């Protein structure tokens, strides 16, 4: 199996295969490649989280489906979908 491409520049939902490959120690991947992939994933997630500046950004990302695989409490999901204030 080939080493997956680095995760830089991808949306949050695109990290699943890269993260699975990175943490799958049965996957034959040189240590340096695994480390670069992990650093790339952490950098991209950090930039993504850092780019969220407020409630509107959260709502836009929710509507875009970025949190589709995440567990979100029902009351918070209603707020994100309905536009009520989070504070």
PDB file of C-alpha atoms in Angstrom:
ATOM      1  CA  UNK A   1       0.000   0.000   0.000  1.00  0.00           C
ATOM      2  CA  UNK A   2       1.354   3.421  -0.931  1.00  0.00           C
ATOM      3  CA  UNK A   3       1.807   6.249   1.535  1.00  0.00           C
ATOM      4  CA  UNK A   4      -1.207   8.609   1.335  1.00  0.00           C
ATOM      5  CA  UNK A   5      -0.601  12.190   0.221  1.00  0.00           C
ATOM      6  CA  UNK A   6      -0.086  14.829   2.876  1.00  0.00           C
ATOM      7  CA  UNK A   7      -3.232  16.389   4.269  1.00  0.00           C
ATOM      8  CA  UNK A   8      -2.309  20.057   3.807  1.00  0.00           C
ATOM      9  CA  UNK A   9      -5.049  22.214   2.331  1.00  0.00           C
ATOM     10  CA  UNK A  10      -7.834  19.689   2.762  1.00  0.00           C
ATOM     11  CA  UNK A  11     -11.116  20.234   4.569  1.00  0.00           C
ATOM     12  CA  UNK A  12     -11.640  18.618   7.948  1.00  0.00           C
ATOM     13  CA  UNK A  13     -13.795  15.830   6.506  1.00  0.00           C
ATOM     14  CA  UNK A  14     -10.942  14.711   4.235  1.00  0.00           C
ATOM     15  CA  UNK A  15      -8.646  13.668   7.078  1.00  0.00           C
ATOM     16  CA  UNK A  16     -10.129  10.260   7.799  1.00  0.00           C
ATOM     17  CA  UNK A  17      -8.070   8.186   5.367  1.00  0.00           C
ATOM     18  CA  UNK A  18      -4.868  10.098   6.099  1.00  0.00           C
ATOM     19  CA  UNK A  19      -5.349   9.773   9.860  1.00  0.00           C
ATOM     20  CA  UNK A  20      -6.227   6.074   9.630  1.00  0.00           C
ATOM     21  CA  UNK A  21      -3.113   5.443   7.552  1.00  0.00           C
ATOM     22  CA  UNK A  22      -0.954   7.505   9.870  1.00  0.00           C
ATOM     23  CA  UNK A  23      -1.982   5.607  12.997  1.00  0.00           C
ATOM     24  CA  UNK A  24      -2.202   2.152  11.401  1.00  0.00           C
ATOM     25  CA  UNK A  25       1.063   0.652  12.589  1.00  0.00           C
ATOM     26  CA  UNK A  26       0.456  -2.440  10.462  1.00  0.00           C
ATOM     27  CA  UNK A  27       0.761  -0.257   7.356  1.00  0.00           C
ATOM     28  CA  UNK A  28       4.257  -0.459   5.911  1.00  0.00           C
ATOM     29  CA  UNK A  29       5.313   3.192   5.962  1.00  0.00           C
ATOM     30  CA  UNK A  30       8.793   4.586   6.672  1.00  0.00           C
ATOM     31  CA  UNK A  31       8.973   6.390  10.015  1.00  0.00           C
ATOM     32  CA  UNK A  32       9.921   9.671   8.344  1.00  0.00           C
ATOM     33  CA  UNK A  33       6.864   9.520   6.059  1.00  0.00           C
ATOM     34  CA  UNK A  34       4.605   8.724   9.014  1.00  0.00           C
ATOM     35  CA  UNK A  35       6.028  11.643  10.979  1.00  0.00           C
ATOM     36  CA  UNK A  36       5.603  14.074   8.061  1.00  0.00           C
ATOM     37  CA  UNK A  37       2.019  12.902   7.548  1.00  0.00           C
ATOM     38  CA  UNK A  38       1.219  13.318  11.248  1.00  0.00           C
ATOM     39  CA  UNK A  39       2.740  16.808  11.358  1.00  0.00           C
ATOM     40  CA  UNK A  40       0.803  17.724   8.216  1.00  0.00           C
ATOM     41  CA  UNK A  41      -2.481  16.504   9.731  1.00  0.00           C
ATOM     42  CA  UNK A  42      -1.886  18.347  13.009  1.00  0.00           C
ATOM     43  CA  UNK A  43      -0.937  21.564  11.187  1.00  0.00           C
ATOM     44  CA  UNK A  44      -4.018  21.433   8.960  1.00  0.00           C
ATOM     45  CA  UNK A  45      -6.395  20.711  11.865  1.00  0.00           C
ATOM     46  CA  UNK A  46      -4.819  23.504  13.895  1.00  0.00           C
ATOM     47  CA  UNK A  47      -5.239  25.974  11.014  1.00  0.00           C
ATOM     48  CA  UNK A  48      -8.828  24.843  10.480  1.00  0.00           C
ATOM     49  CA  UNK A  49      -9.766  25.280  14.146  1.00  0.00           C
ATOM     50  CA  UNK A  50      -7.889  28.598  14.308  1.00  0.00           C
ATOM     51  CA  UNK A  51      -9.807  29.923  11.318  1.00  0.00           C
ATOM     52  CA  UNK A  52     -13.162  29.648  13.120  1.00  0.00           C
ATOM     53  CA  UNK A  53     -13.746  33.148  14.420  1.00  0.00           C
ATOM     54  CA  UNK A  54     -17.286  32.986  15.713  1.00  0.00           C
ATOM     55  CA  UNK A  55     -20.745  31.478  15.699  1.00  0.00           C
ATOM     56  CA  UNK A  56     -21.374  32.294  12.050  1.00  0.00           C
ATOM     57  CA  UNK A  57     -18.216  30.420  10.999  1.00  0.00           C
ATOM     58  CA  UNK A  58     -19.372  27.407  13.024  1.00  0.00           C
ATOM     59  CA  UNK A  59     -22.790  27.492  11.390  1.00  0.00           C
ATOM     60  CA  UNK A  60     -21.316  27.767   7.896  1.00  0.00           C
ATOM     61  CA  UNK A  61     -19.040  24.789   8.515  1.00  0.00           C
ATOM     62  CA  UNK A  62     -21.918  22.806  10.018  1.00  0.00           C
ATOM     63  CA  UNK A  63     -24.102  23.567   6.989  1.00  0.00           C
ATOM     64  CA  UNK A  64     -21.231  22.578   4.668  1.00  0.00           C
ATOM     65  CA  UNK A  65     -21.171  19.160   6.360  1.00  0.00           C
ATOM     66  CA  UNK A  66     -17.783  19.489   8.029  1.00  0.00           C
ATOM     67  CA  UNK A  67     -19.084  17.894  11.244  1.00  0.00           C
ATOM     68  CA  UNK A  68     -21.138  15.151   9.615  1.00  0.00           C
ATOM     69  CA  UNK A  69     -19.250  12.347  11.363  1.00  0.00           C
ATOM     70  CA  UNK A  70     -18.977  14.165  14.712  1.00  0.00           C
ATOM     71  CA  UNK A  71     -21.195  13.618  17.730  1.00  0.00           C
ATOM     72  CA  UNK A  72     -23.084  16.849  18.342  1.00  0.00           C
ATOM     73  CA  UNK A  73     -25.563  17.141  21.180  1.00  0.00           C
ATOM     74  CA  UNK A  74     -29.129  17.622  20.024  1.00  0.00           C
ATOM     75  CA  UNK A  75     -29.491  21.063  21.640  1.00  0.00           C
ATOM     76  CA  UNK A  76     -26.281  22.310  19.999  1.00  0.00           C
ATOM     77  CA  UNK A  77     -27.330  20.843  16.641  1.00  0.00           C
ATOM     78  CA  UNK A  78     -30.608  22.807  16.912  1.00  0.00           C
ATOM     79  CA  UNK A  79     -28.675  25.999  17.618  1.00  0.00           C
ATOM     80  CA  UNK A  80     -26.339  25.451  14.662  1.00  0.00           C
ATOM     81  CA  UNK A  81     -29.215  24.644  12.322  1.00  0.00           C
ATOM     82  CA  UNK A  82     -31.582  27.323  13.590  1.00  0.00           C
ATOM     83  CA  UNK A  83     -29.267  30.232  14.099  1.00  0.00           C
ATOM     84  CA  UNK A  84     -30.055  30.833  17.783  1.00  0.00           C
ATOM     85  CA  UNK A  85     -27.279  32.465  19.792  1.00  0.00           C
ATOM     86  CA  UNK A  86     -24.738  30.077  21.331  1.00  0.00           C
ATOM     87  CA  UNK A  87     -23.956  32.333  24.286  1.00  0.00           C
TER      88      UNK A  87
END
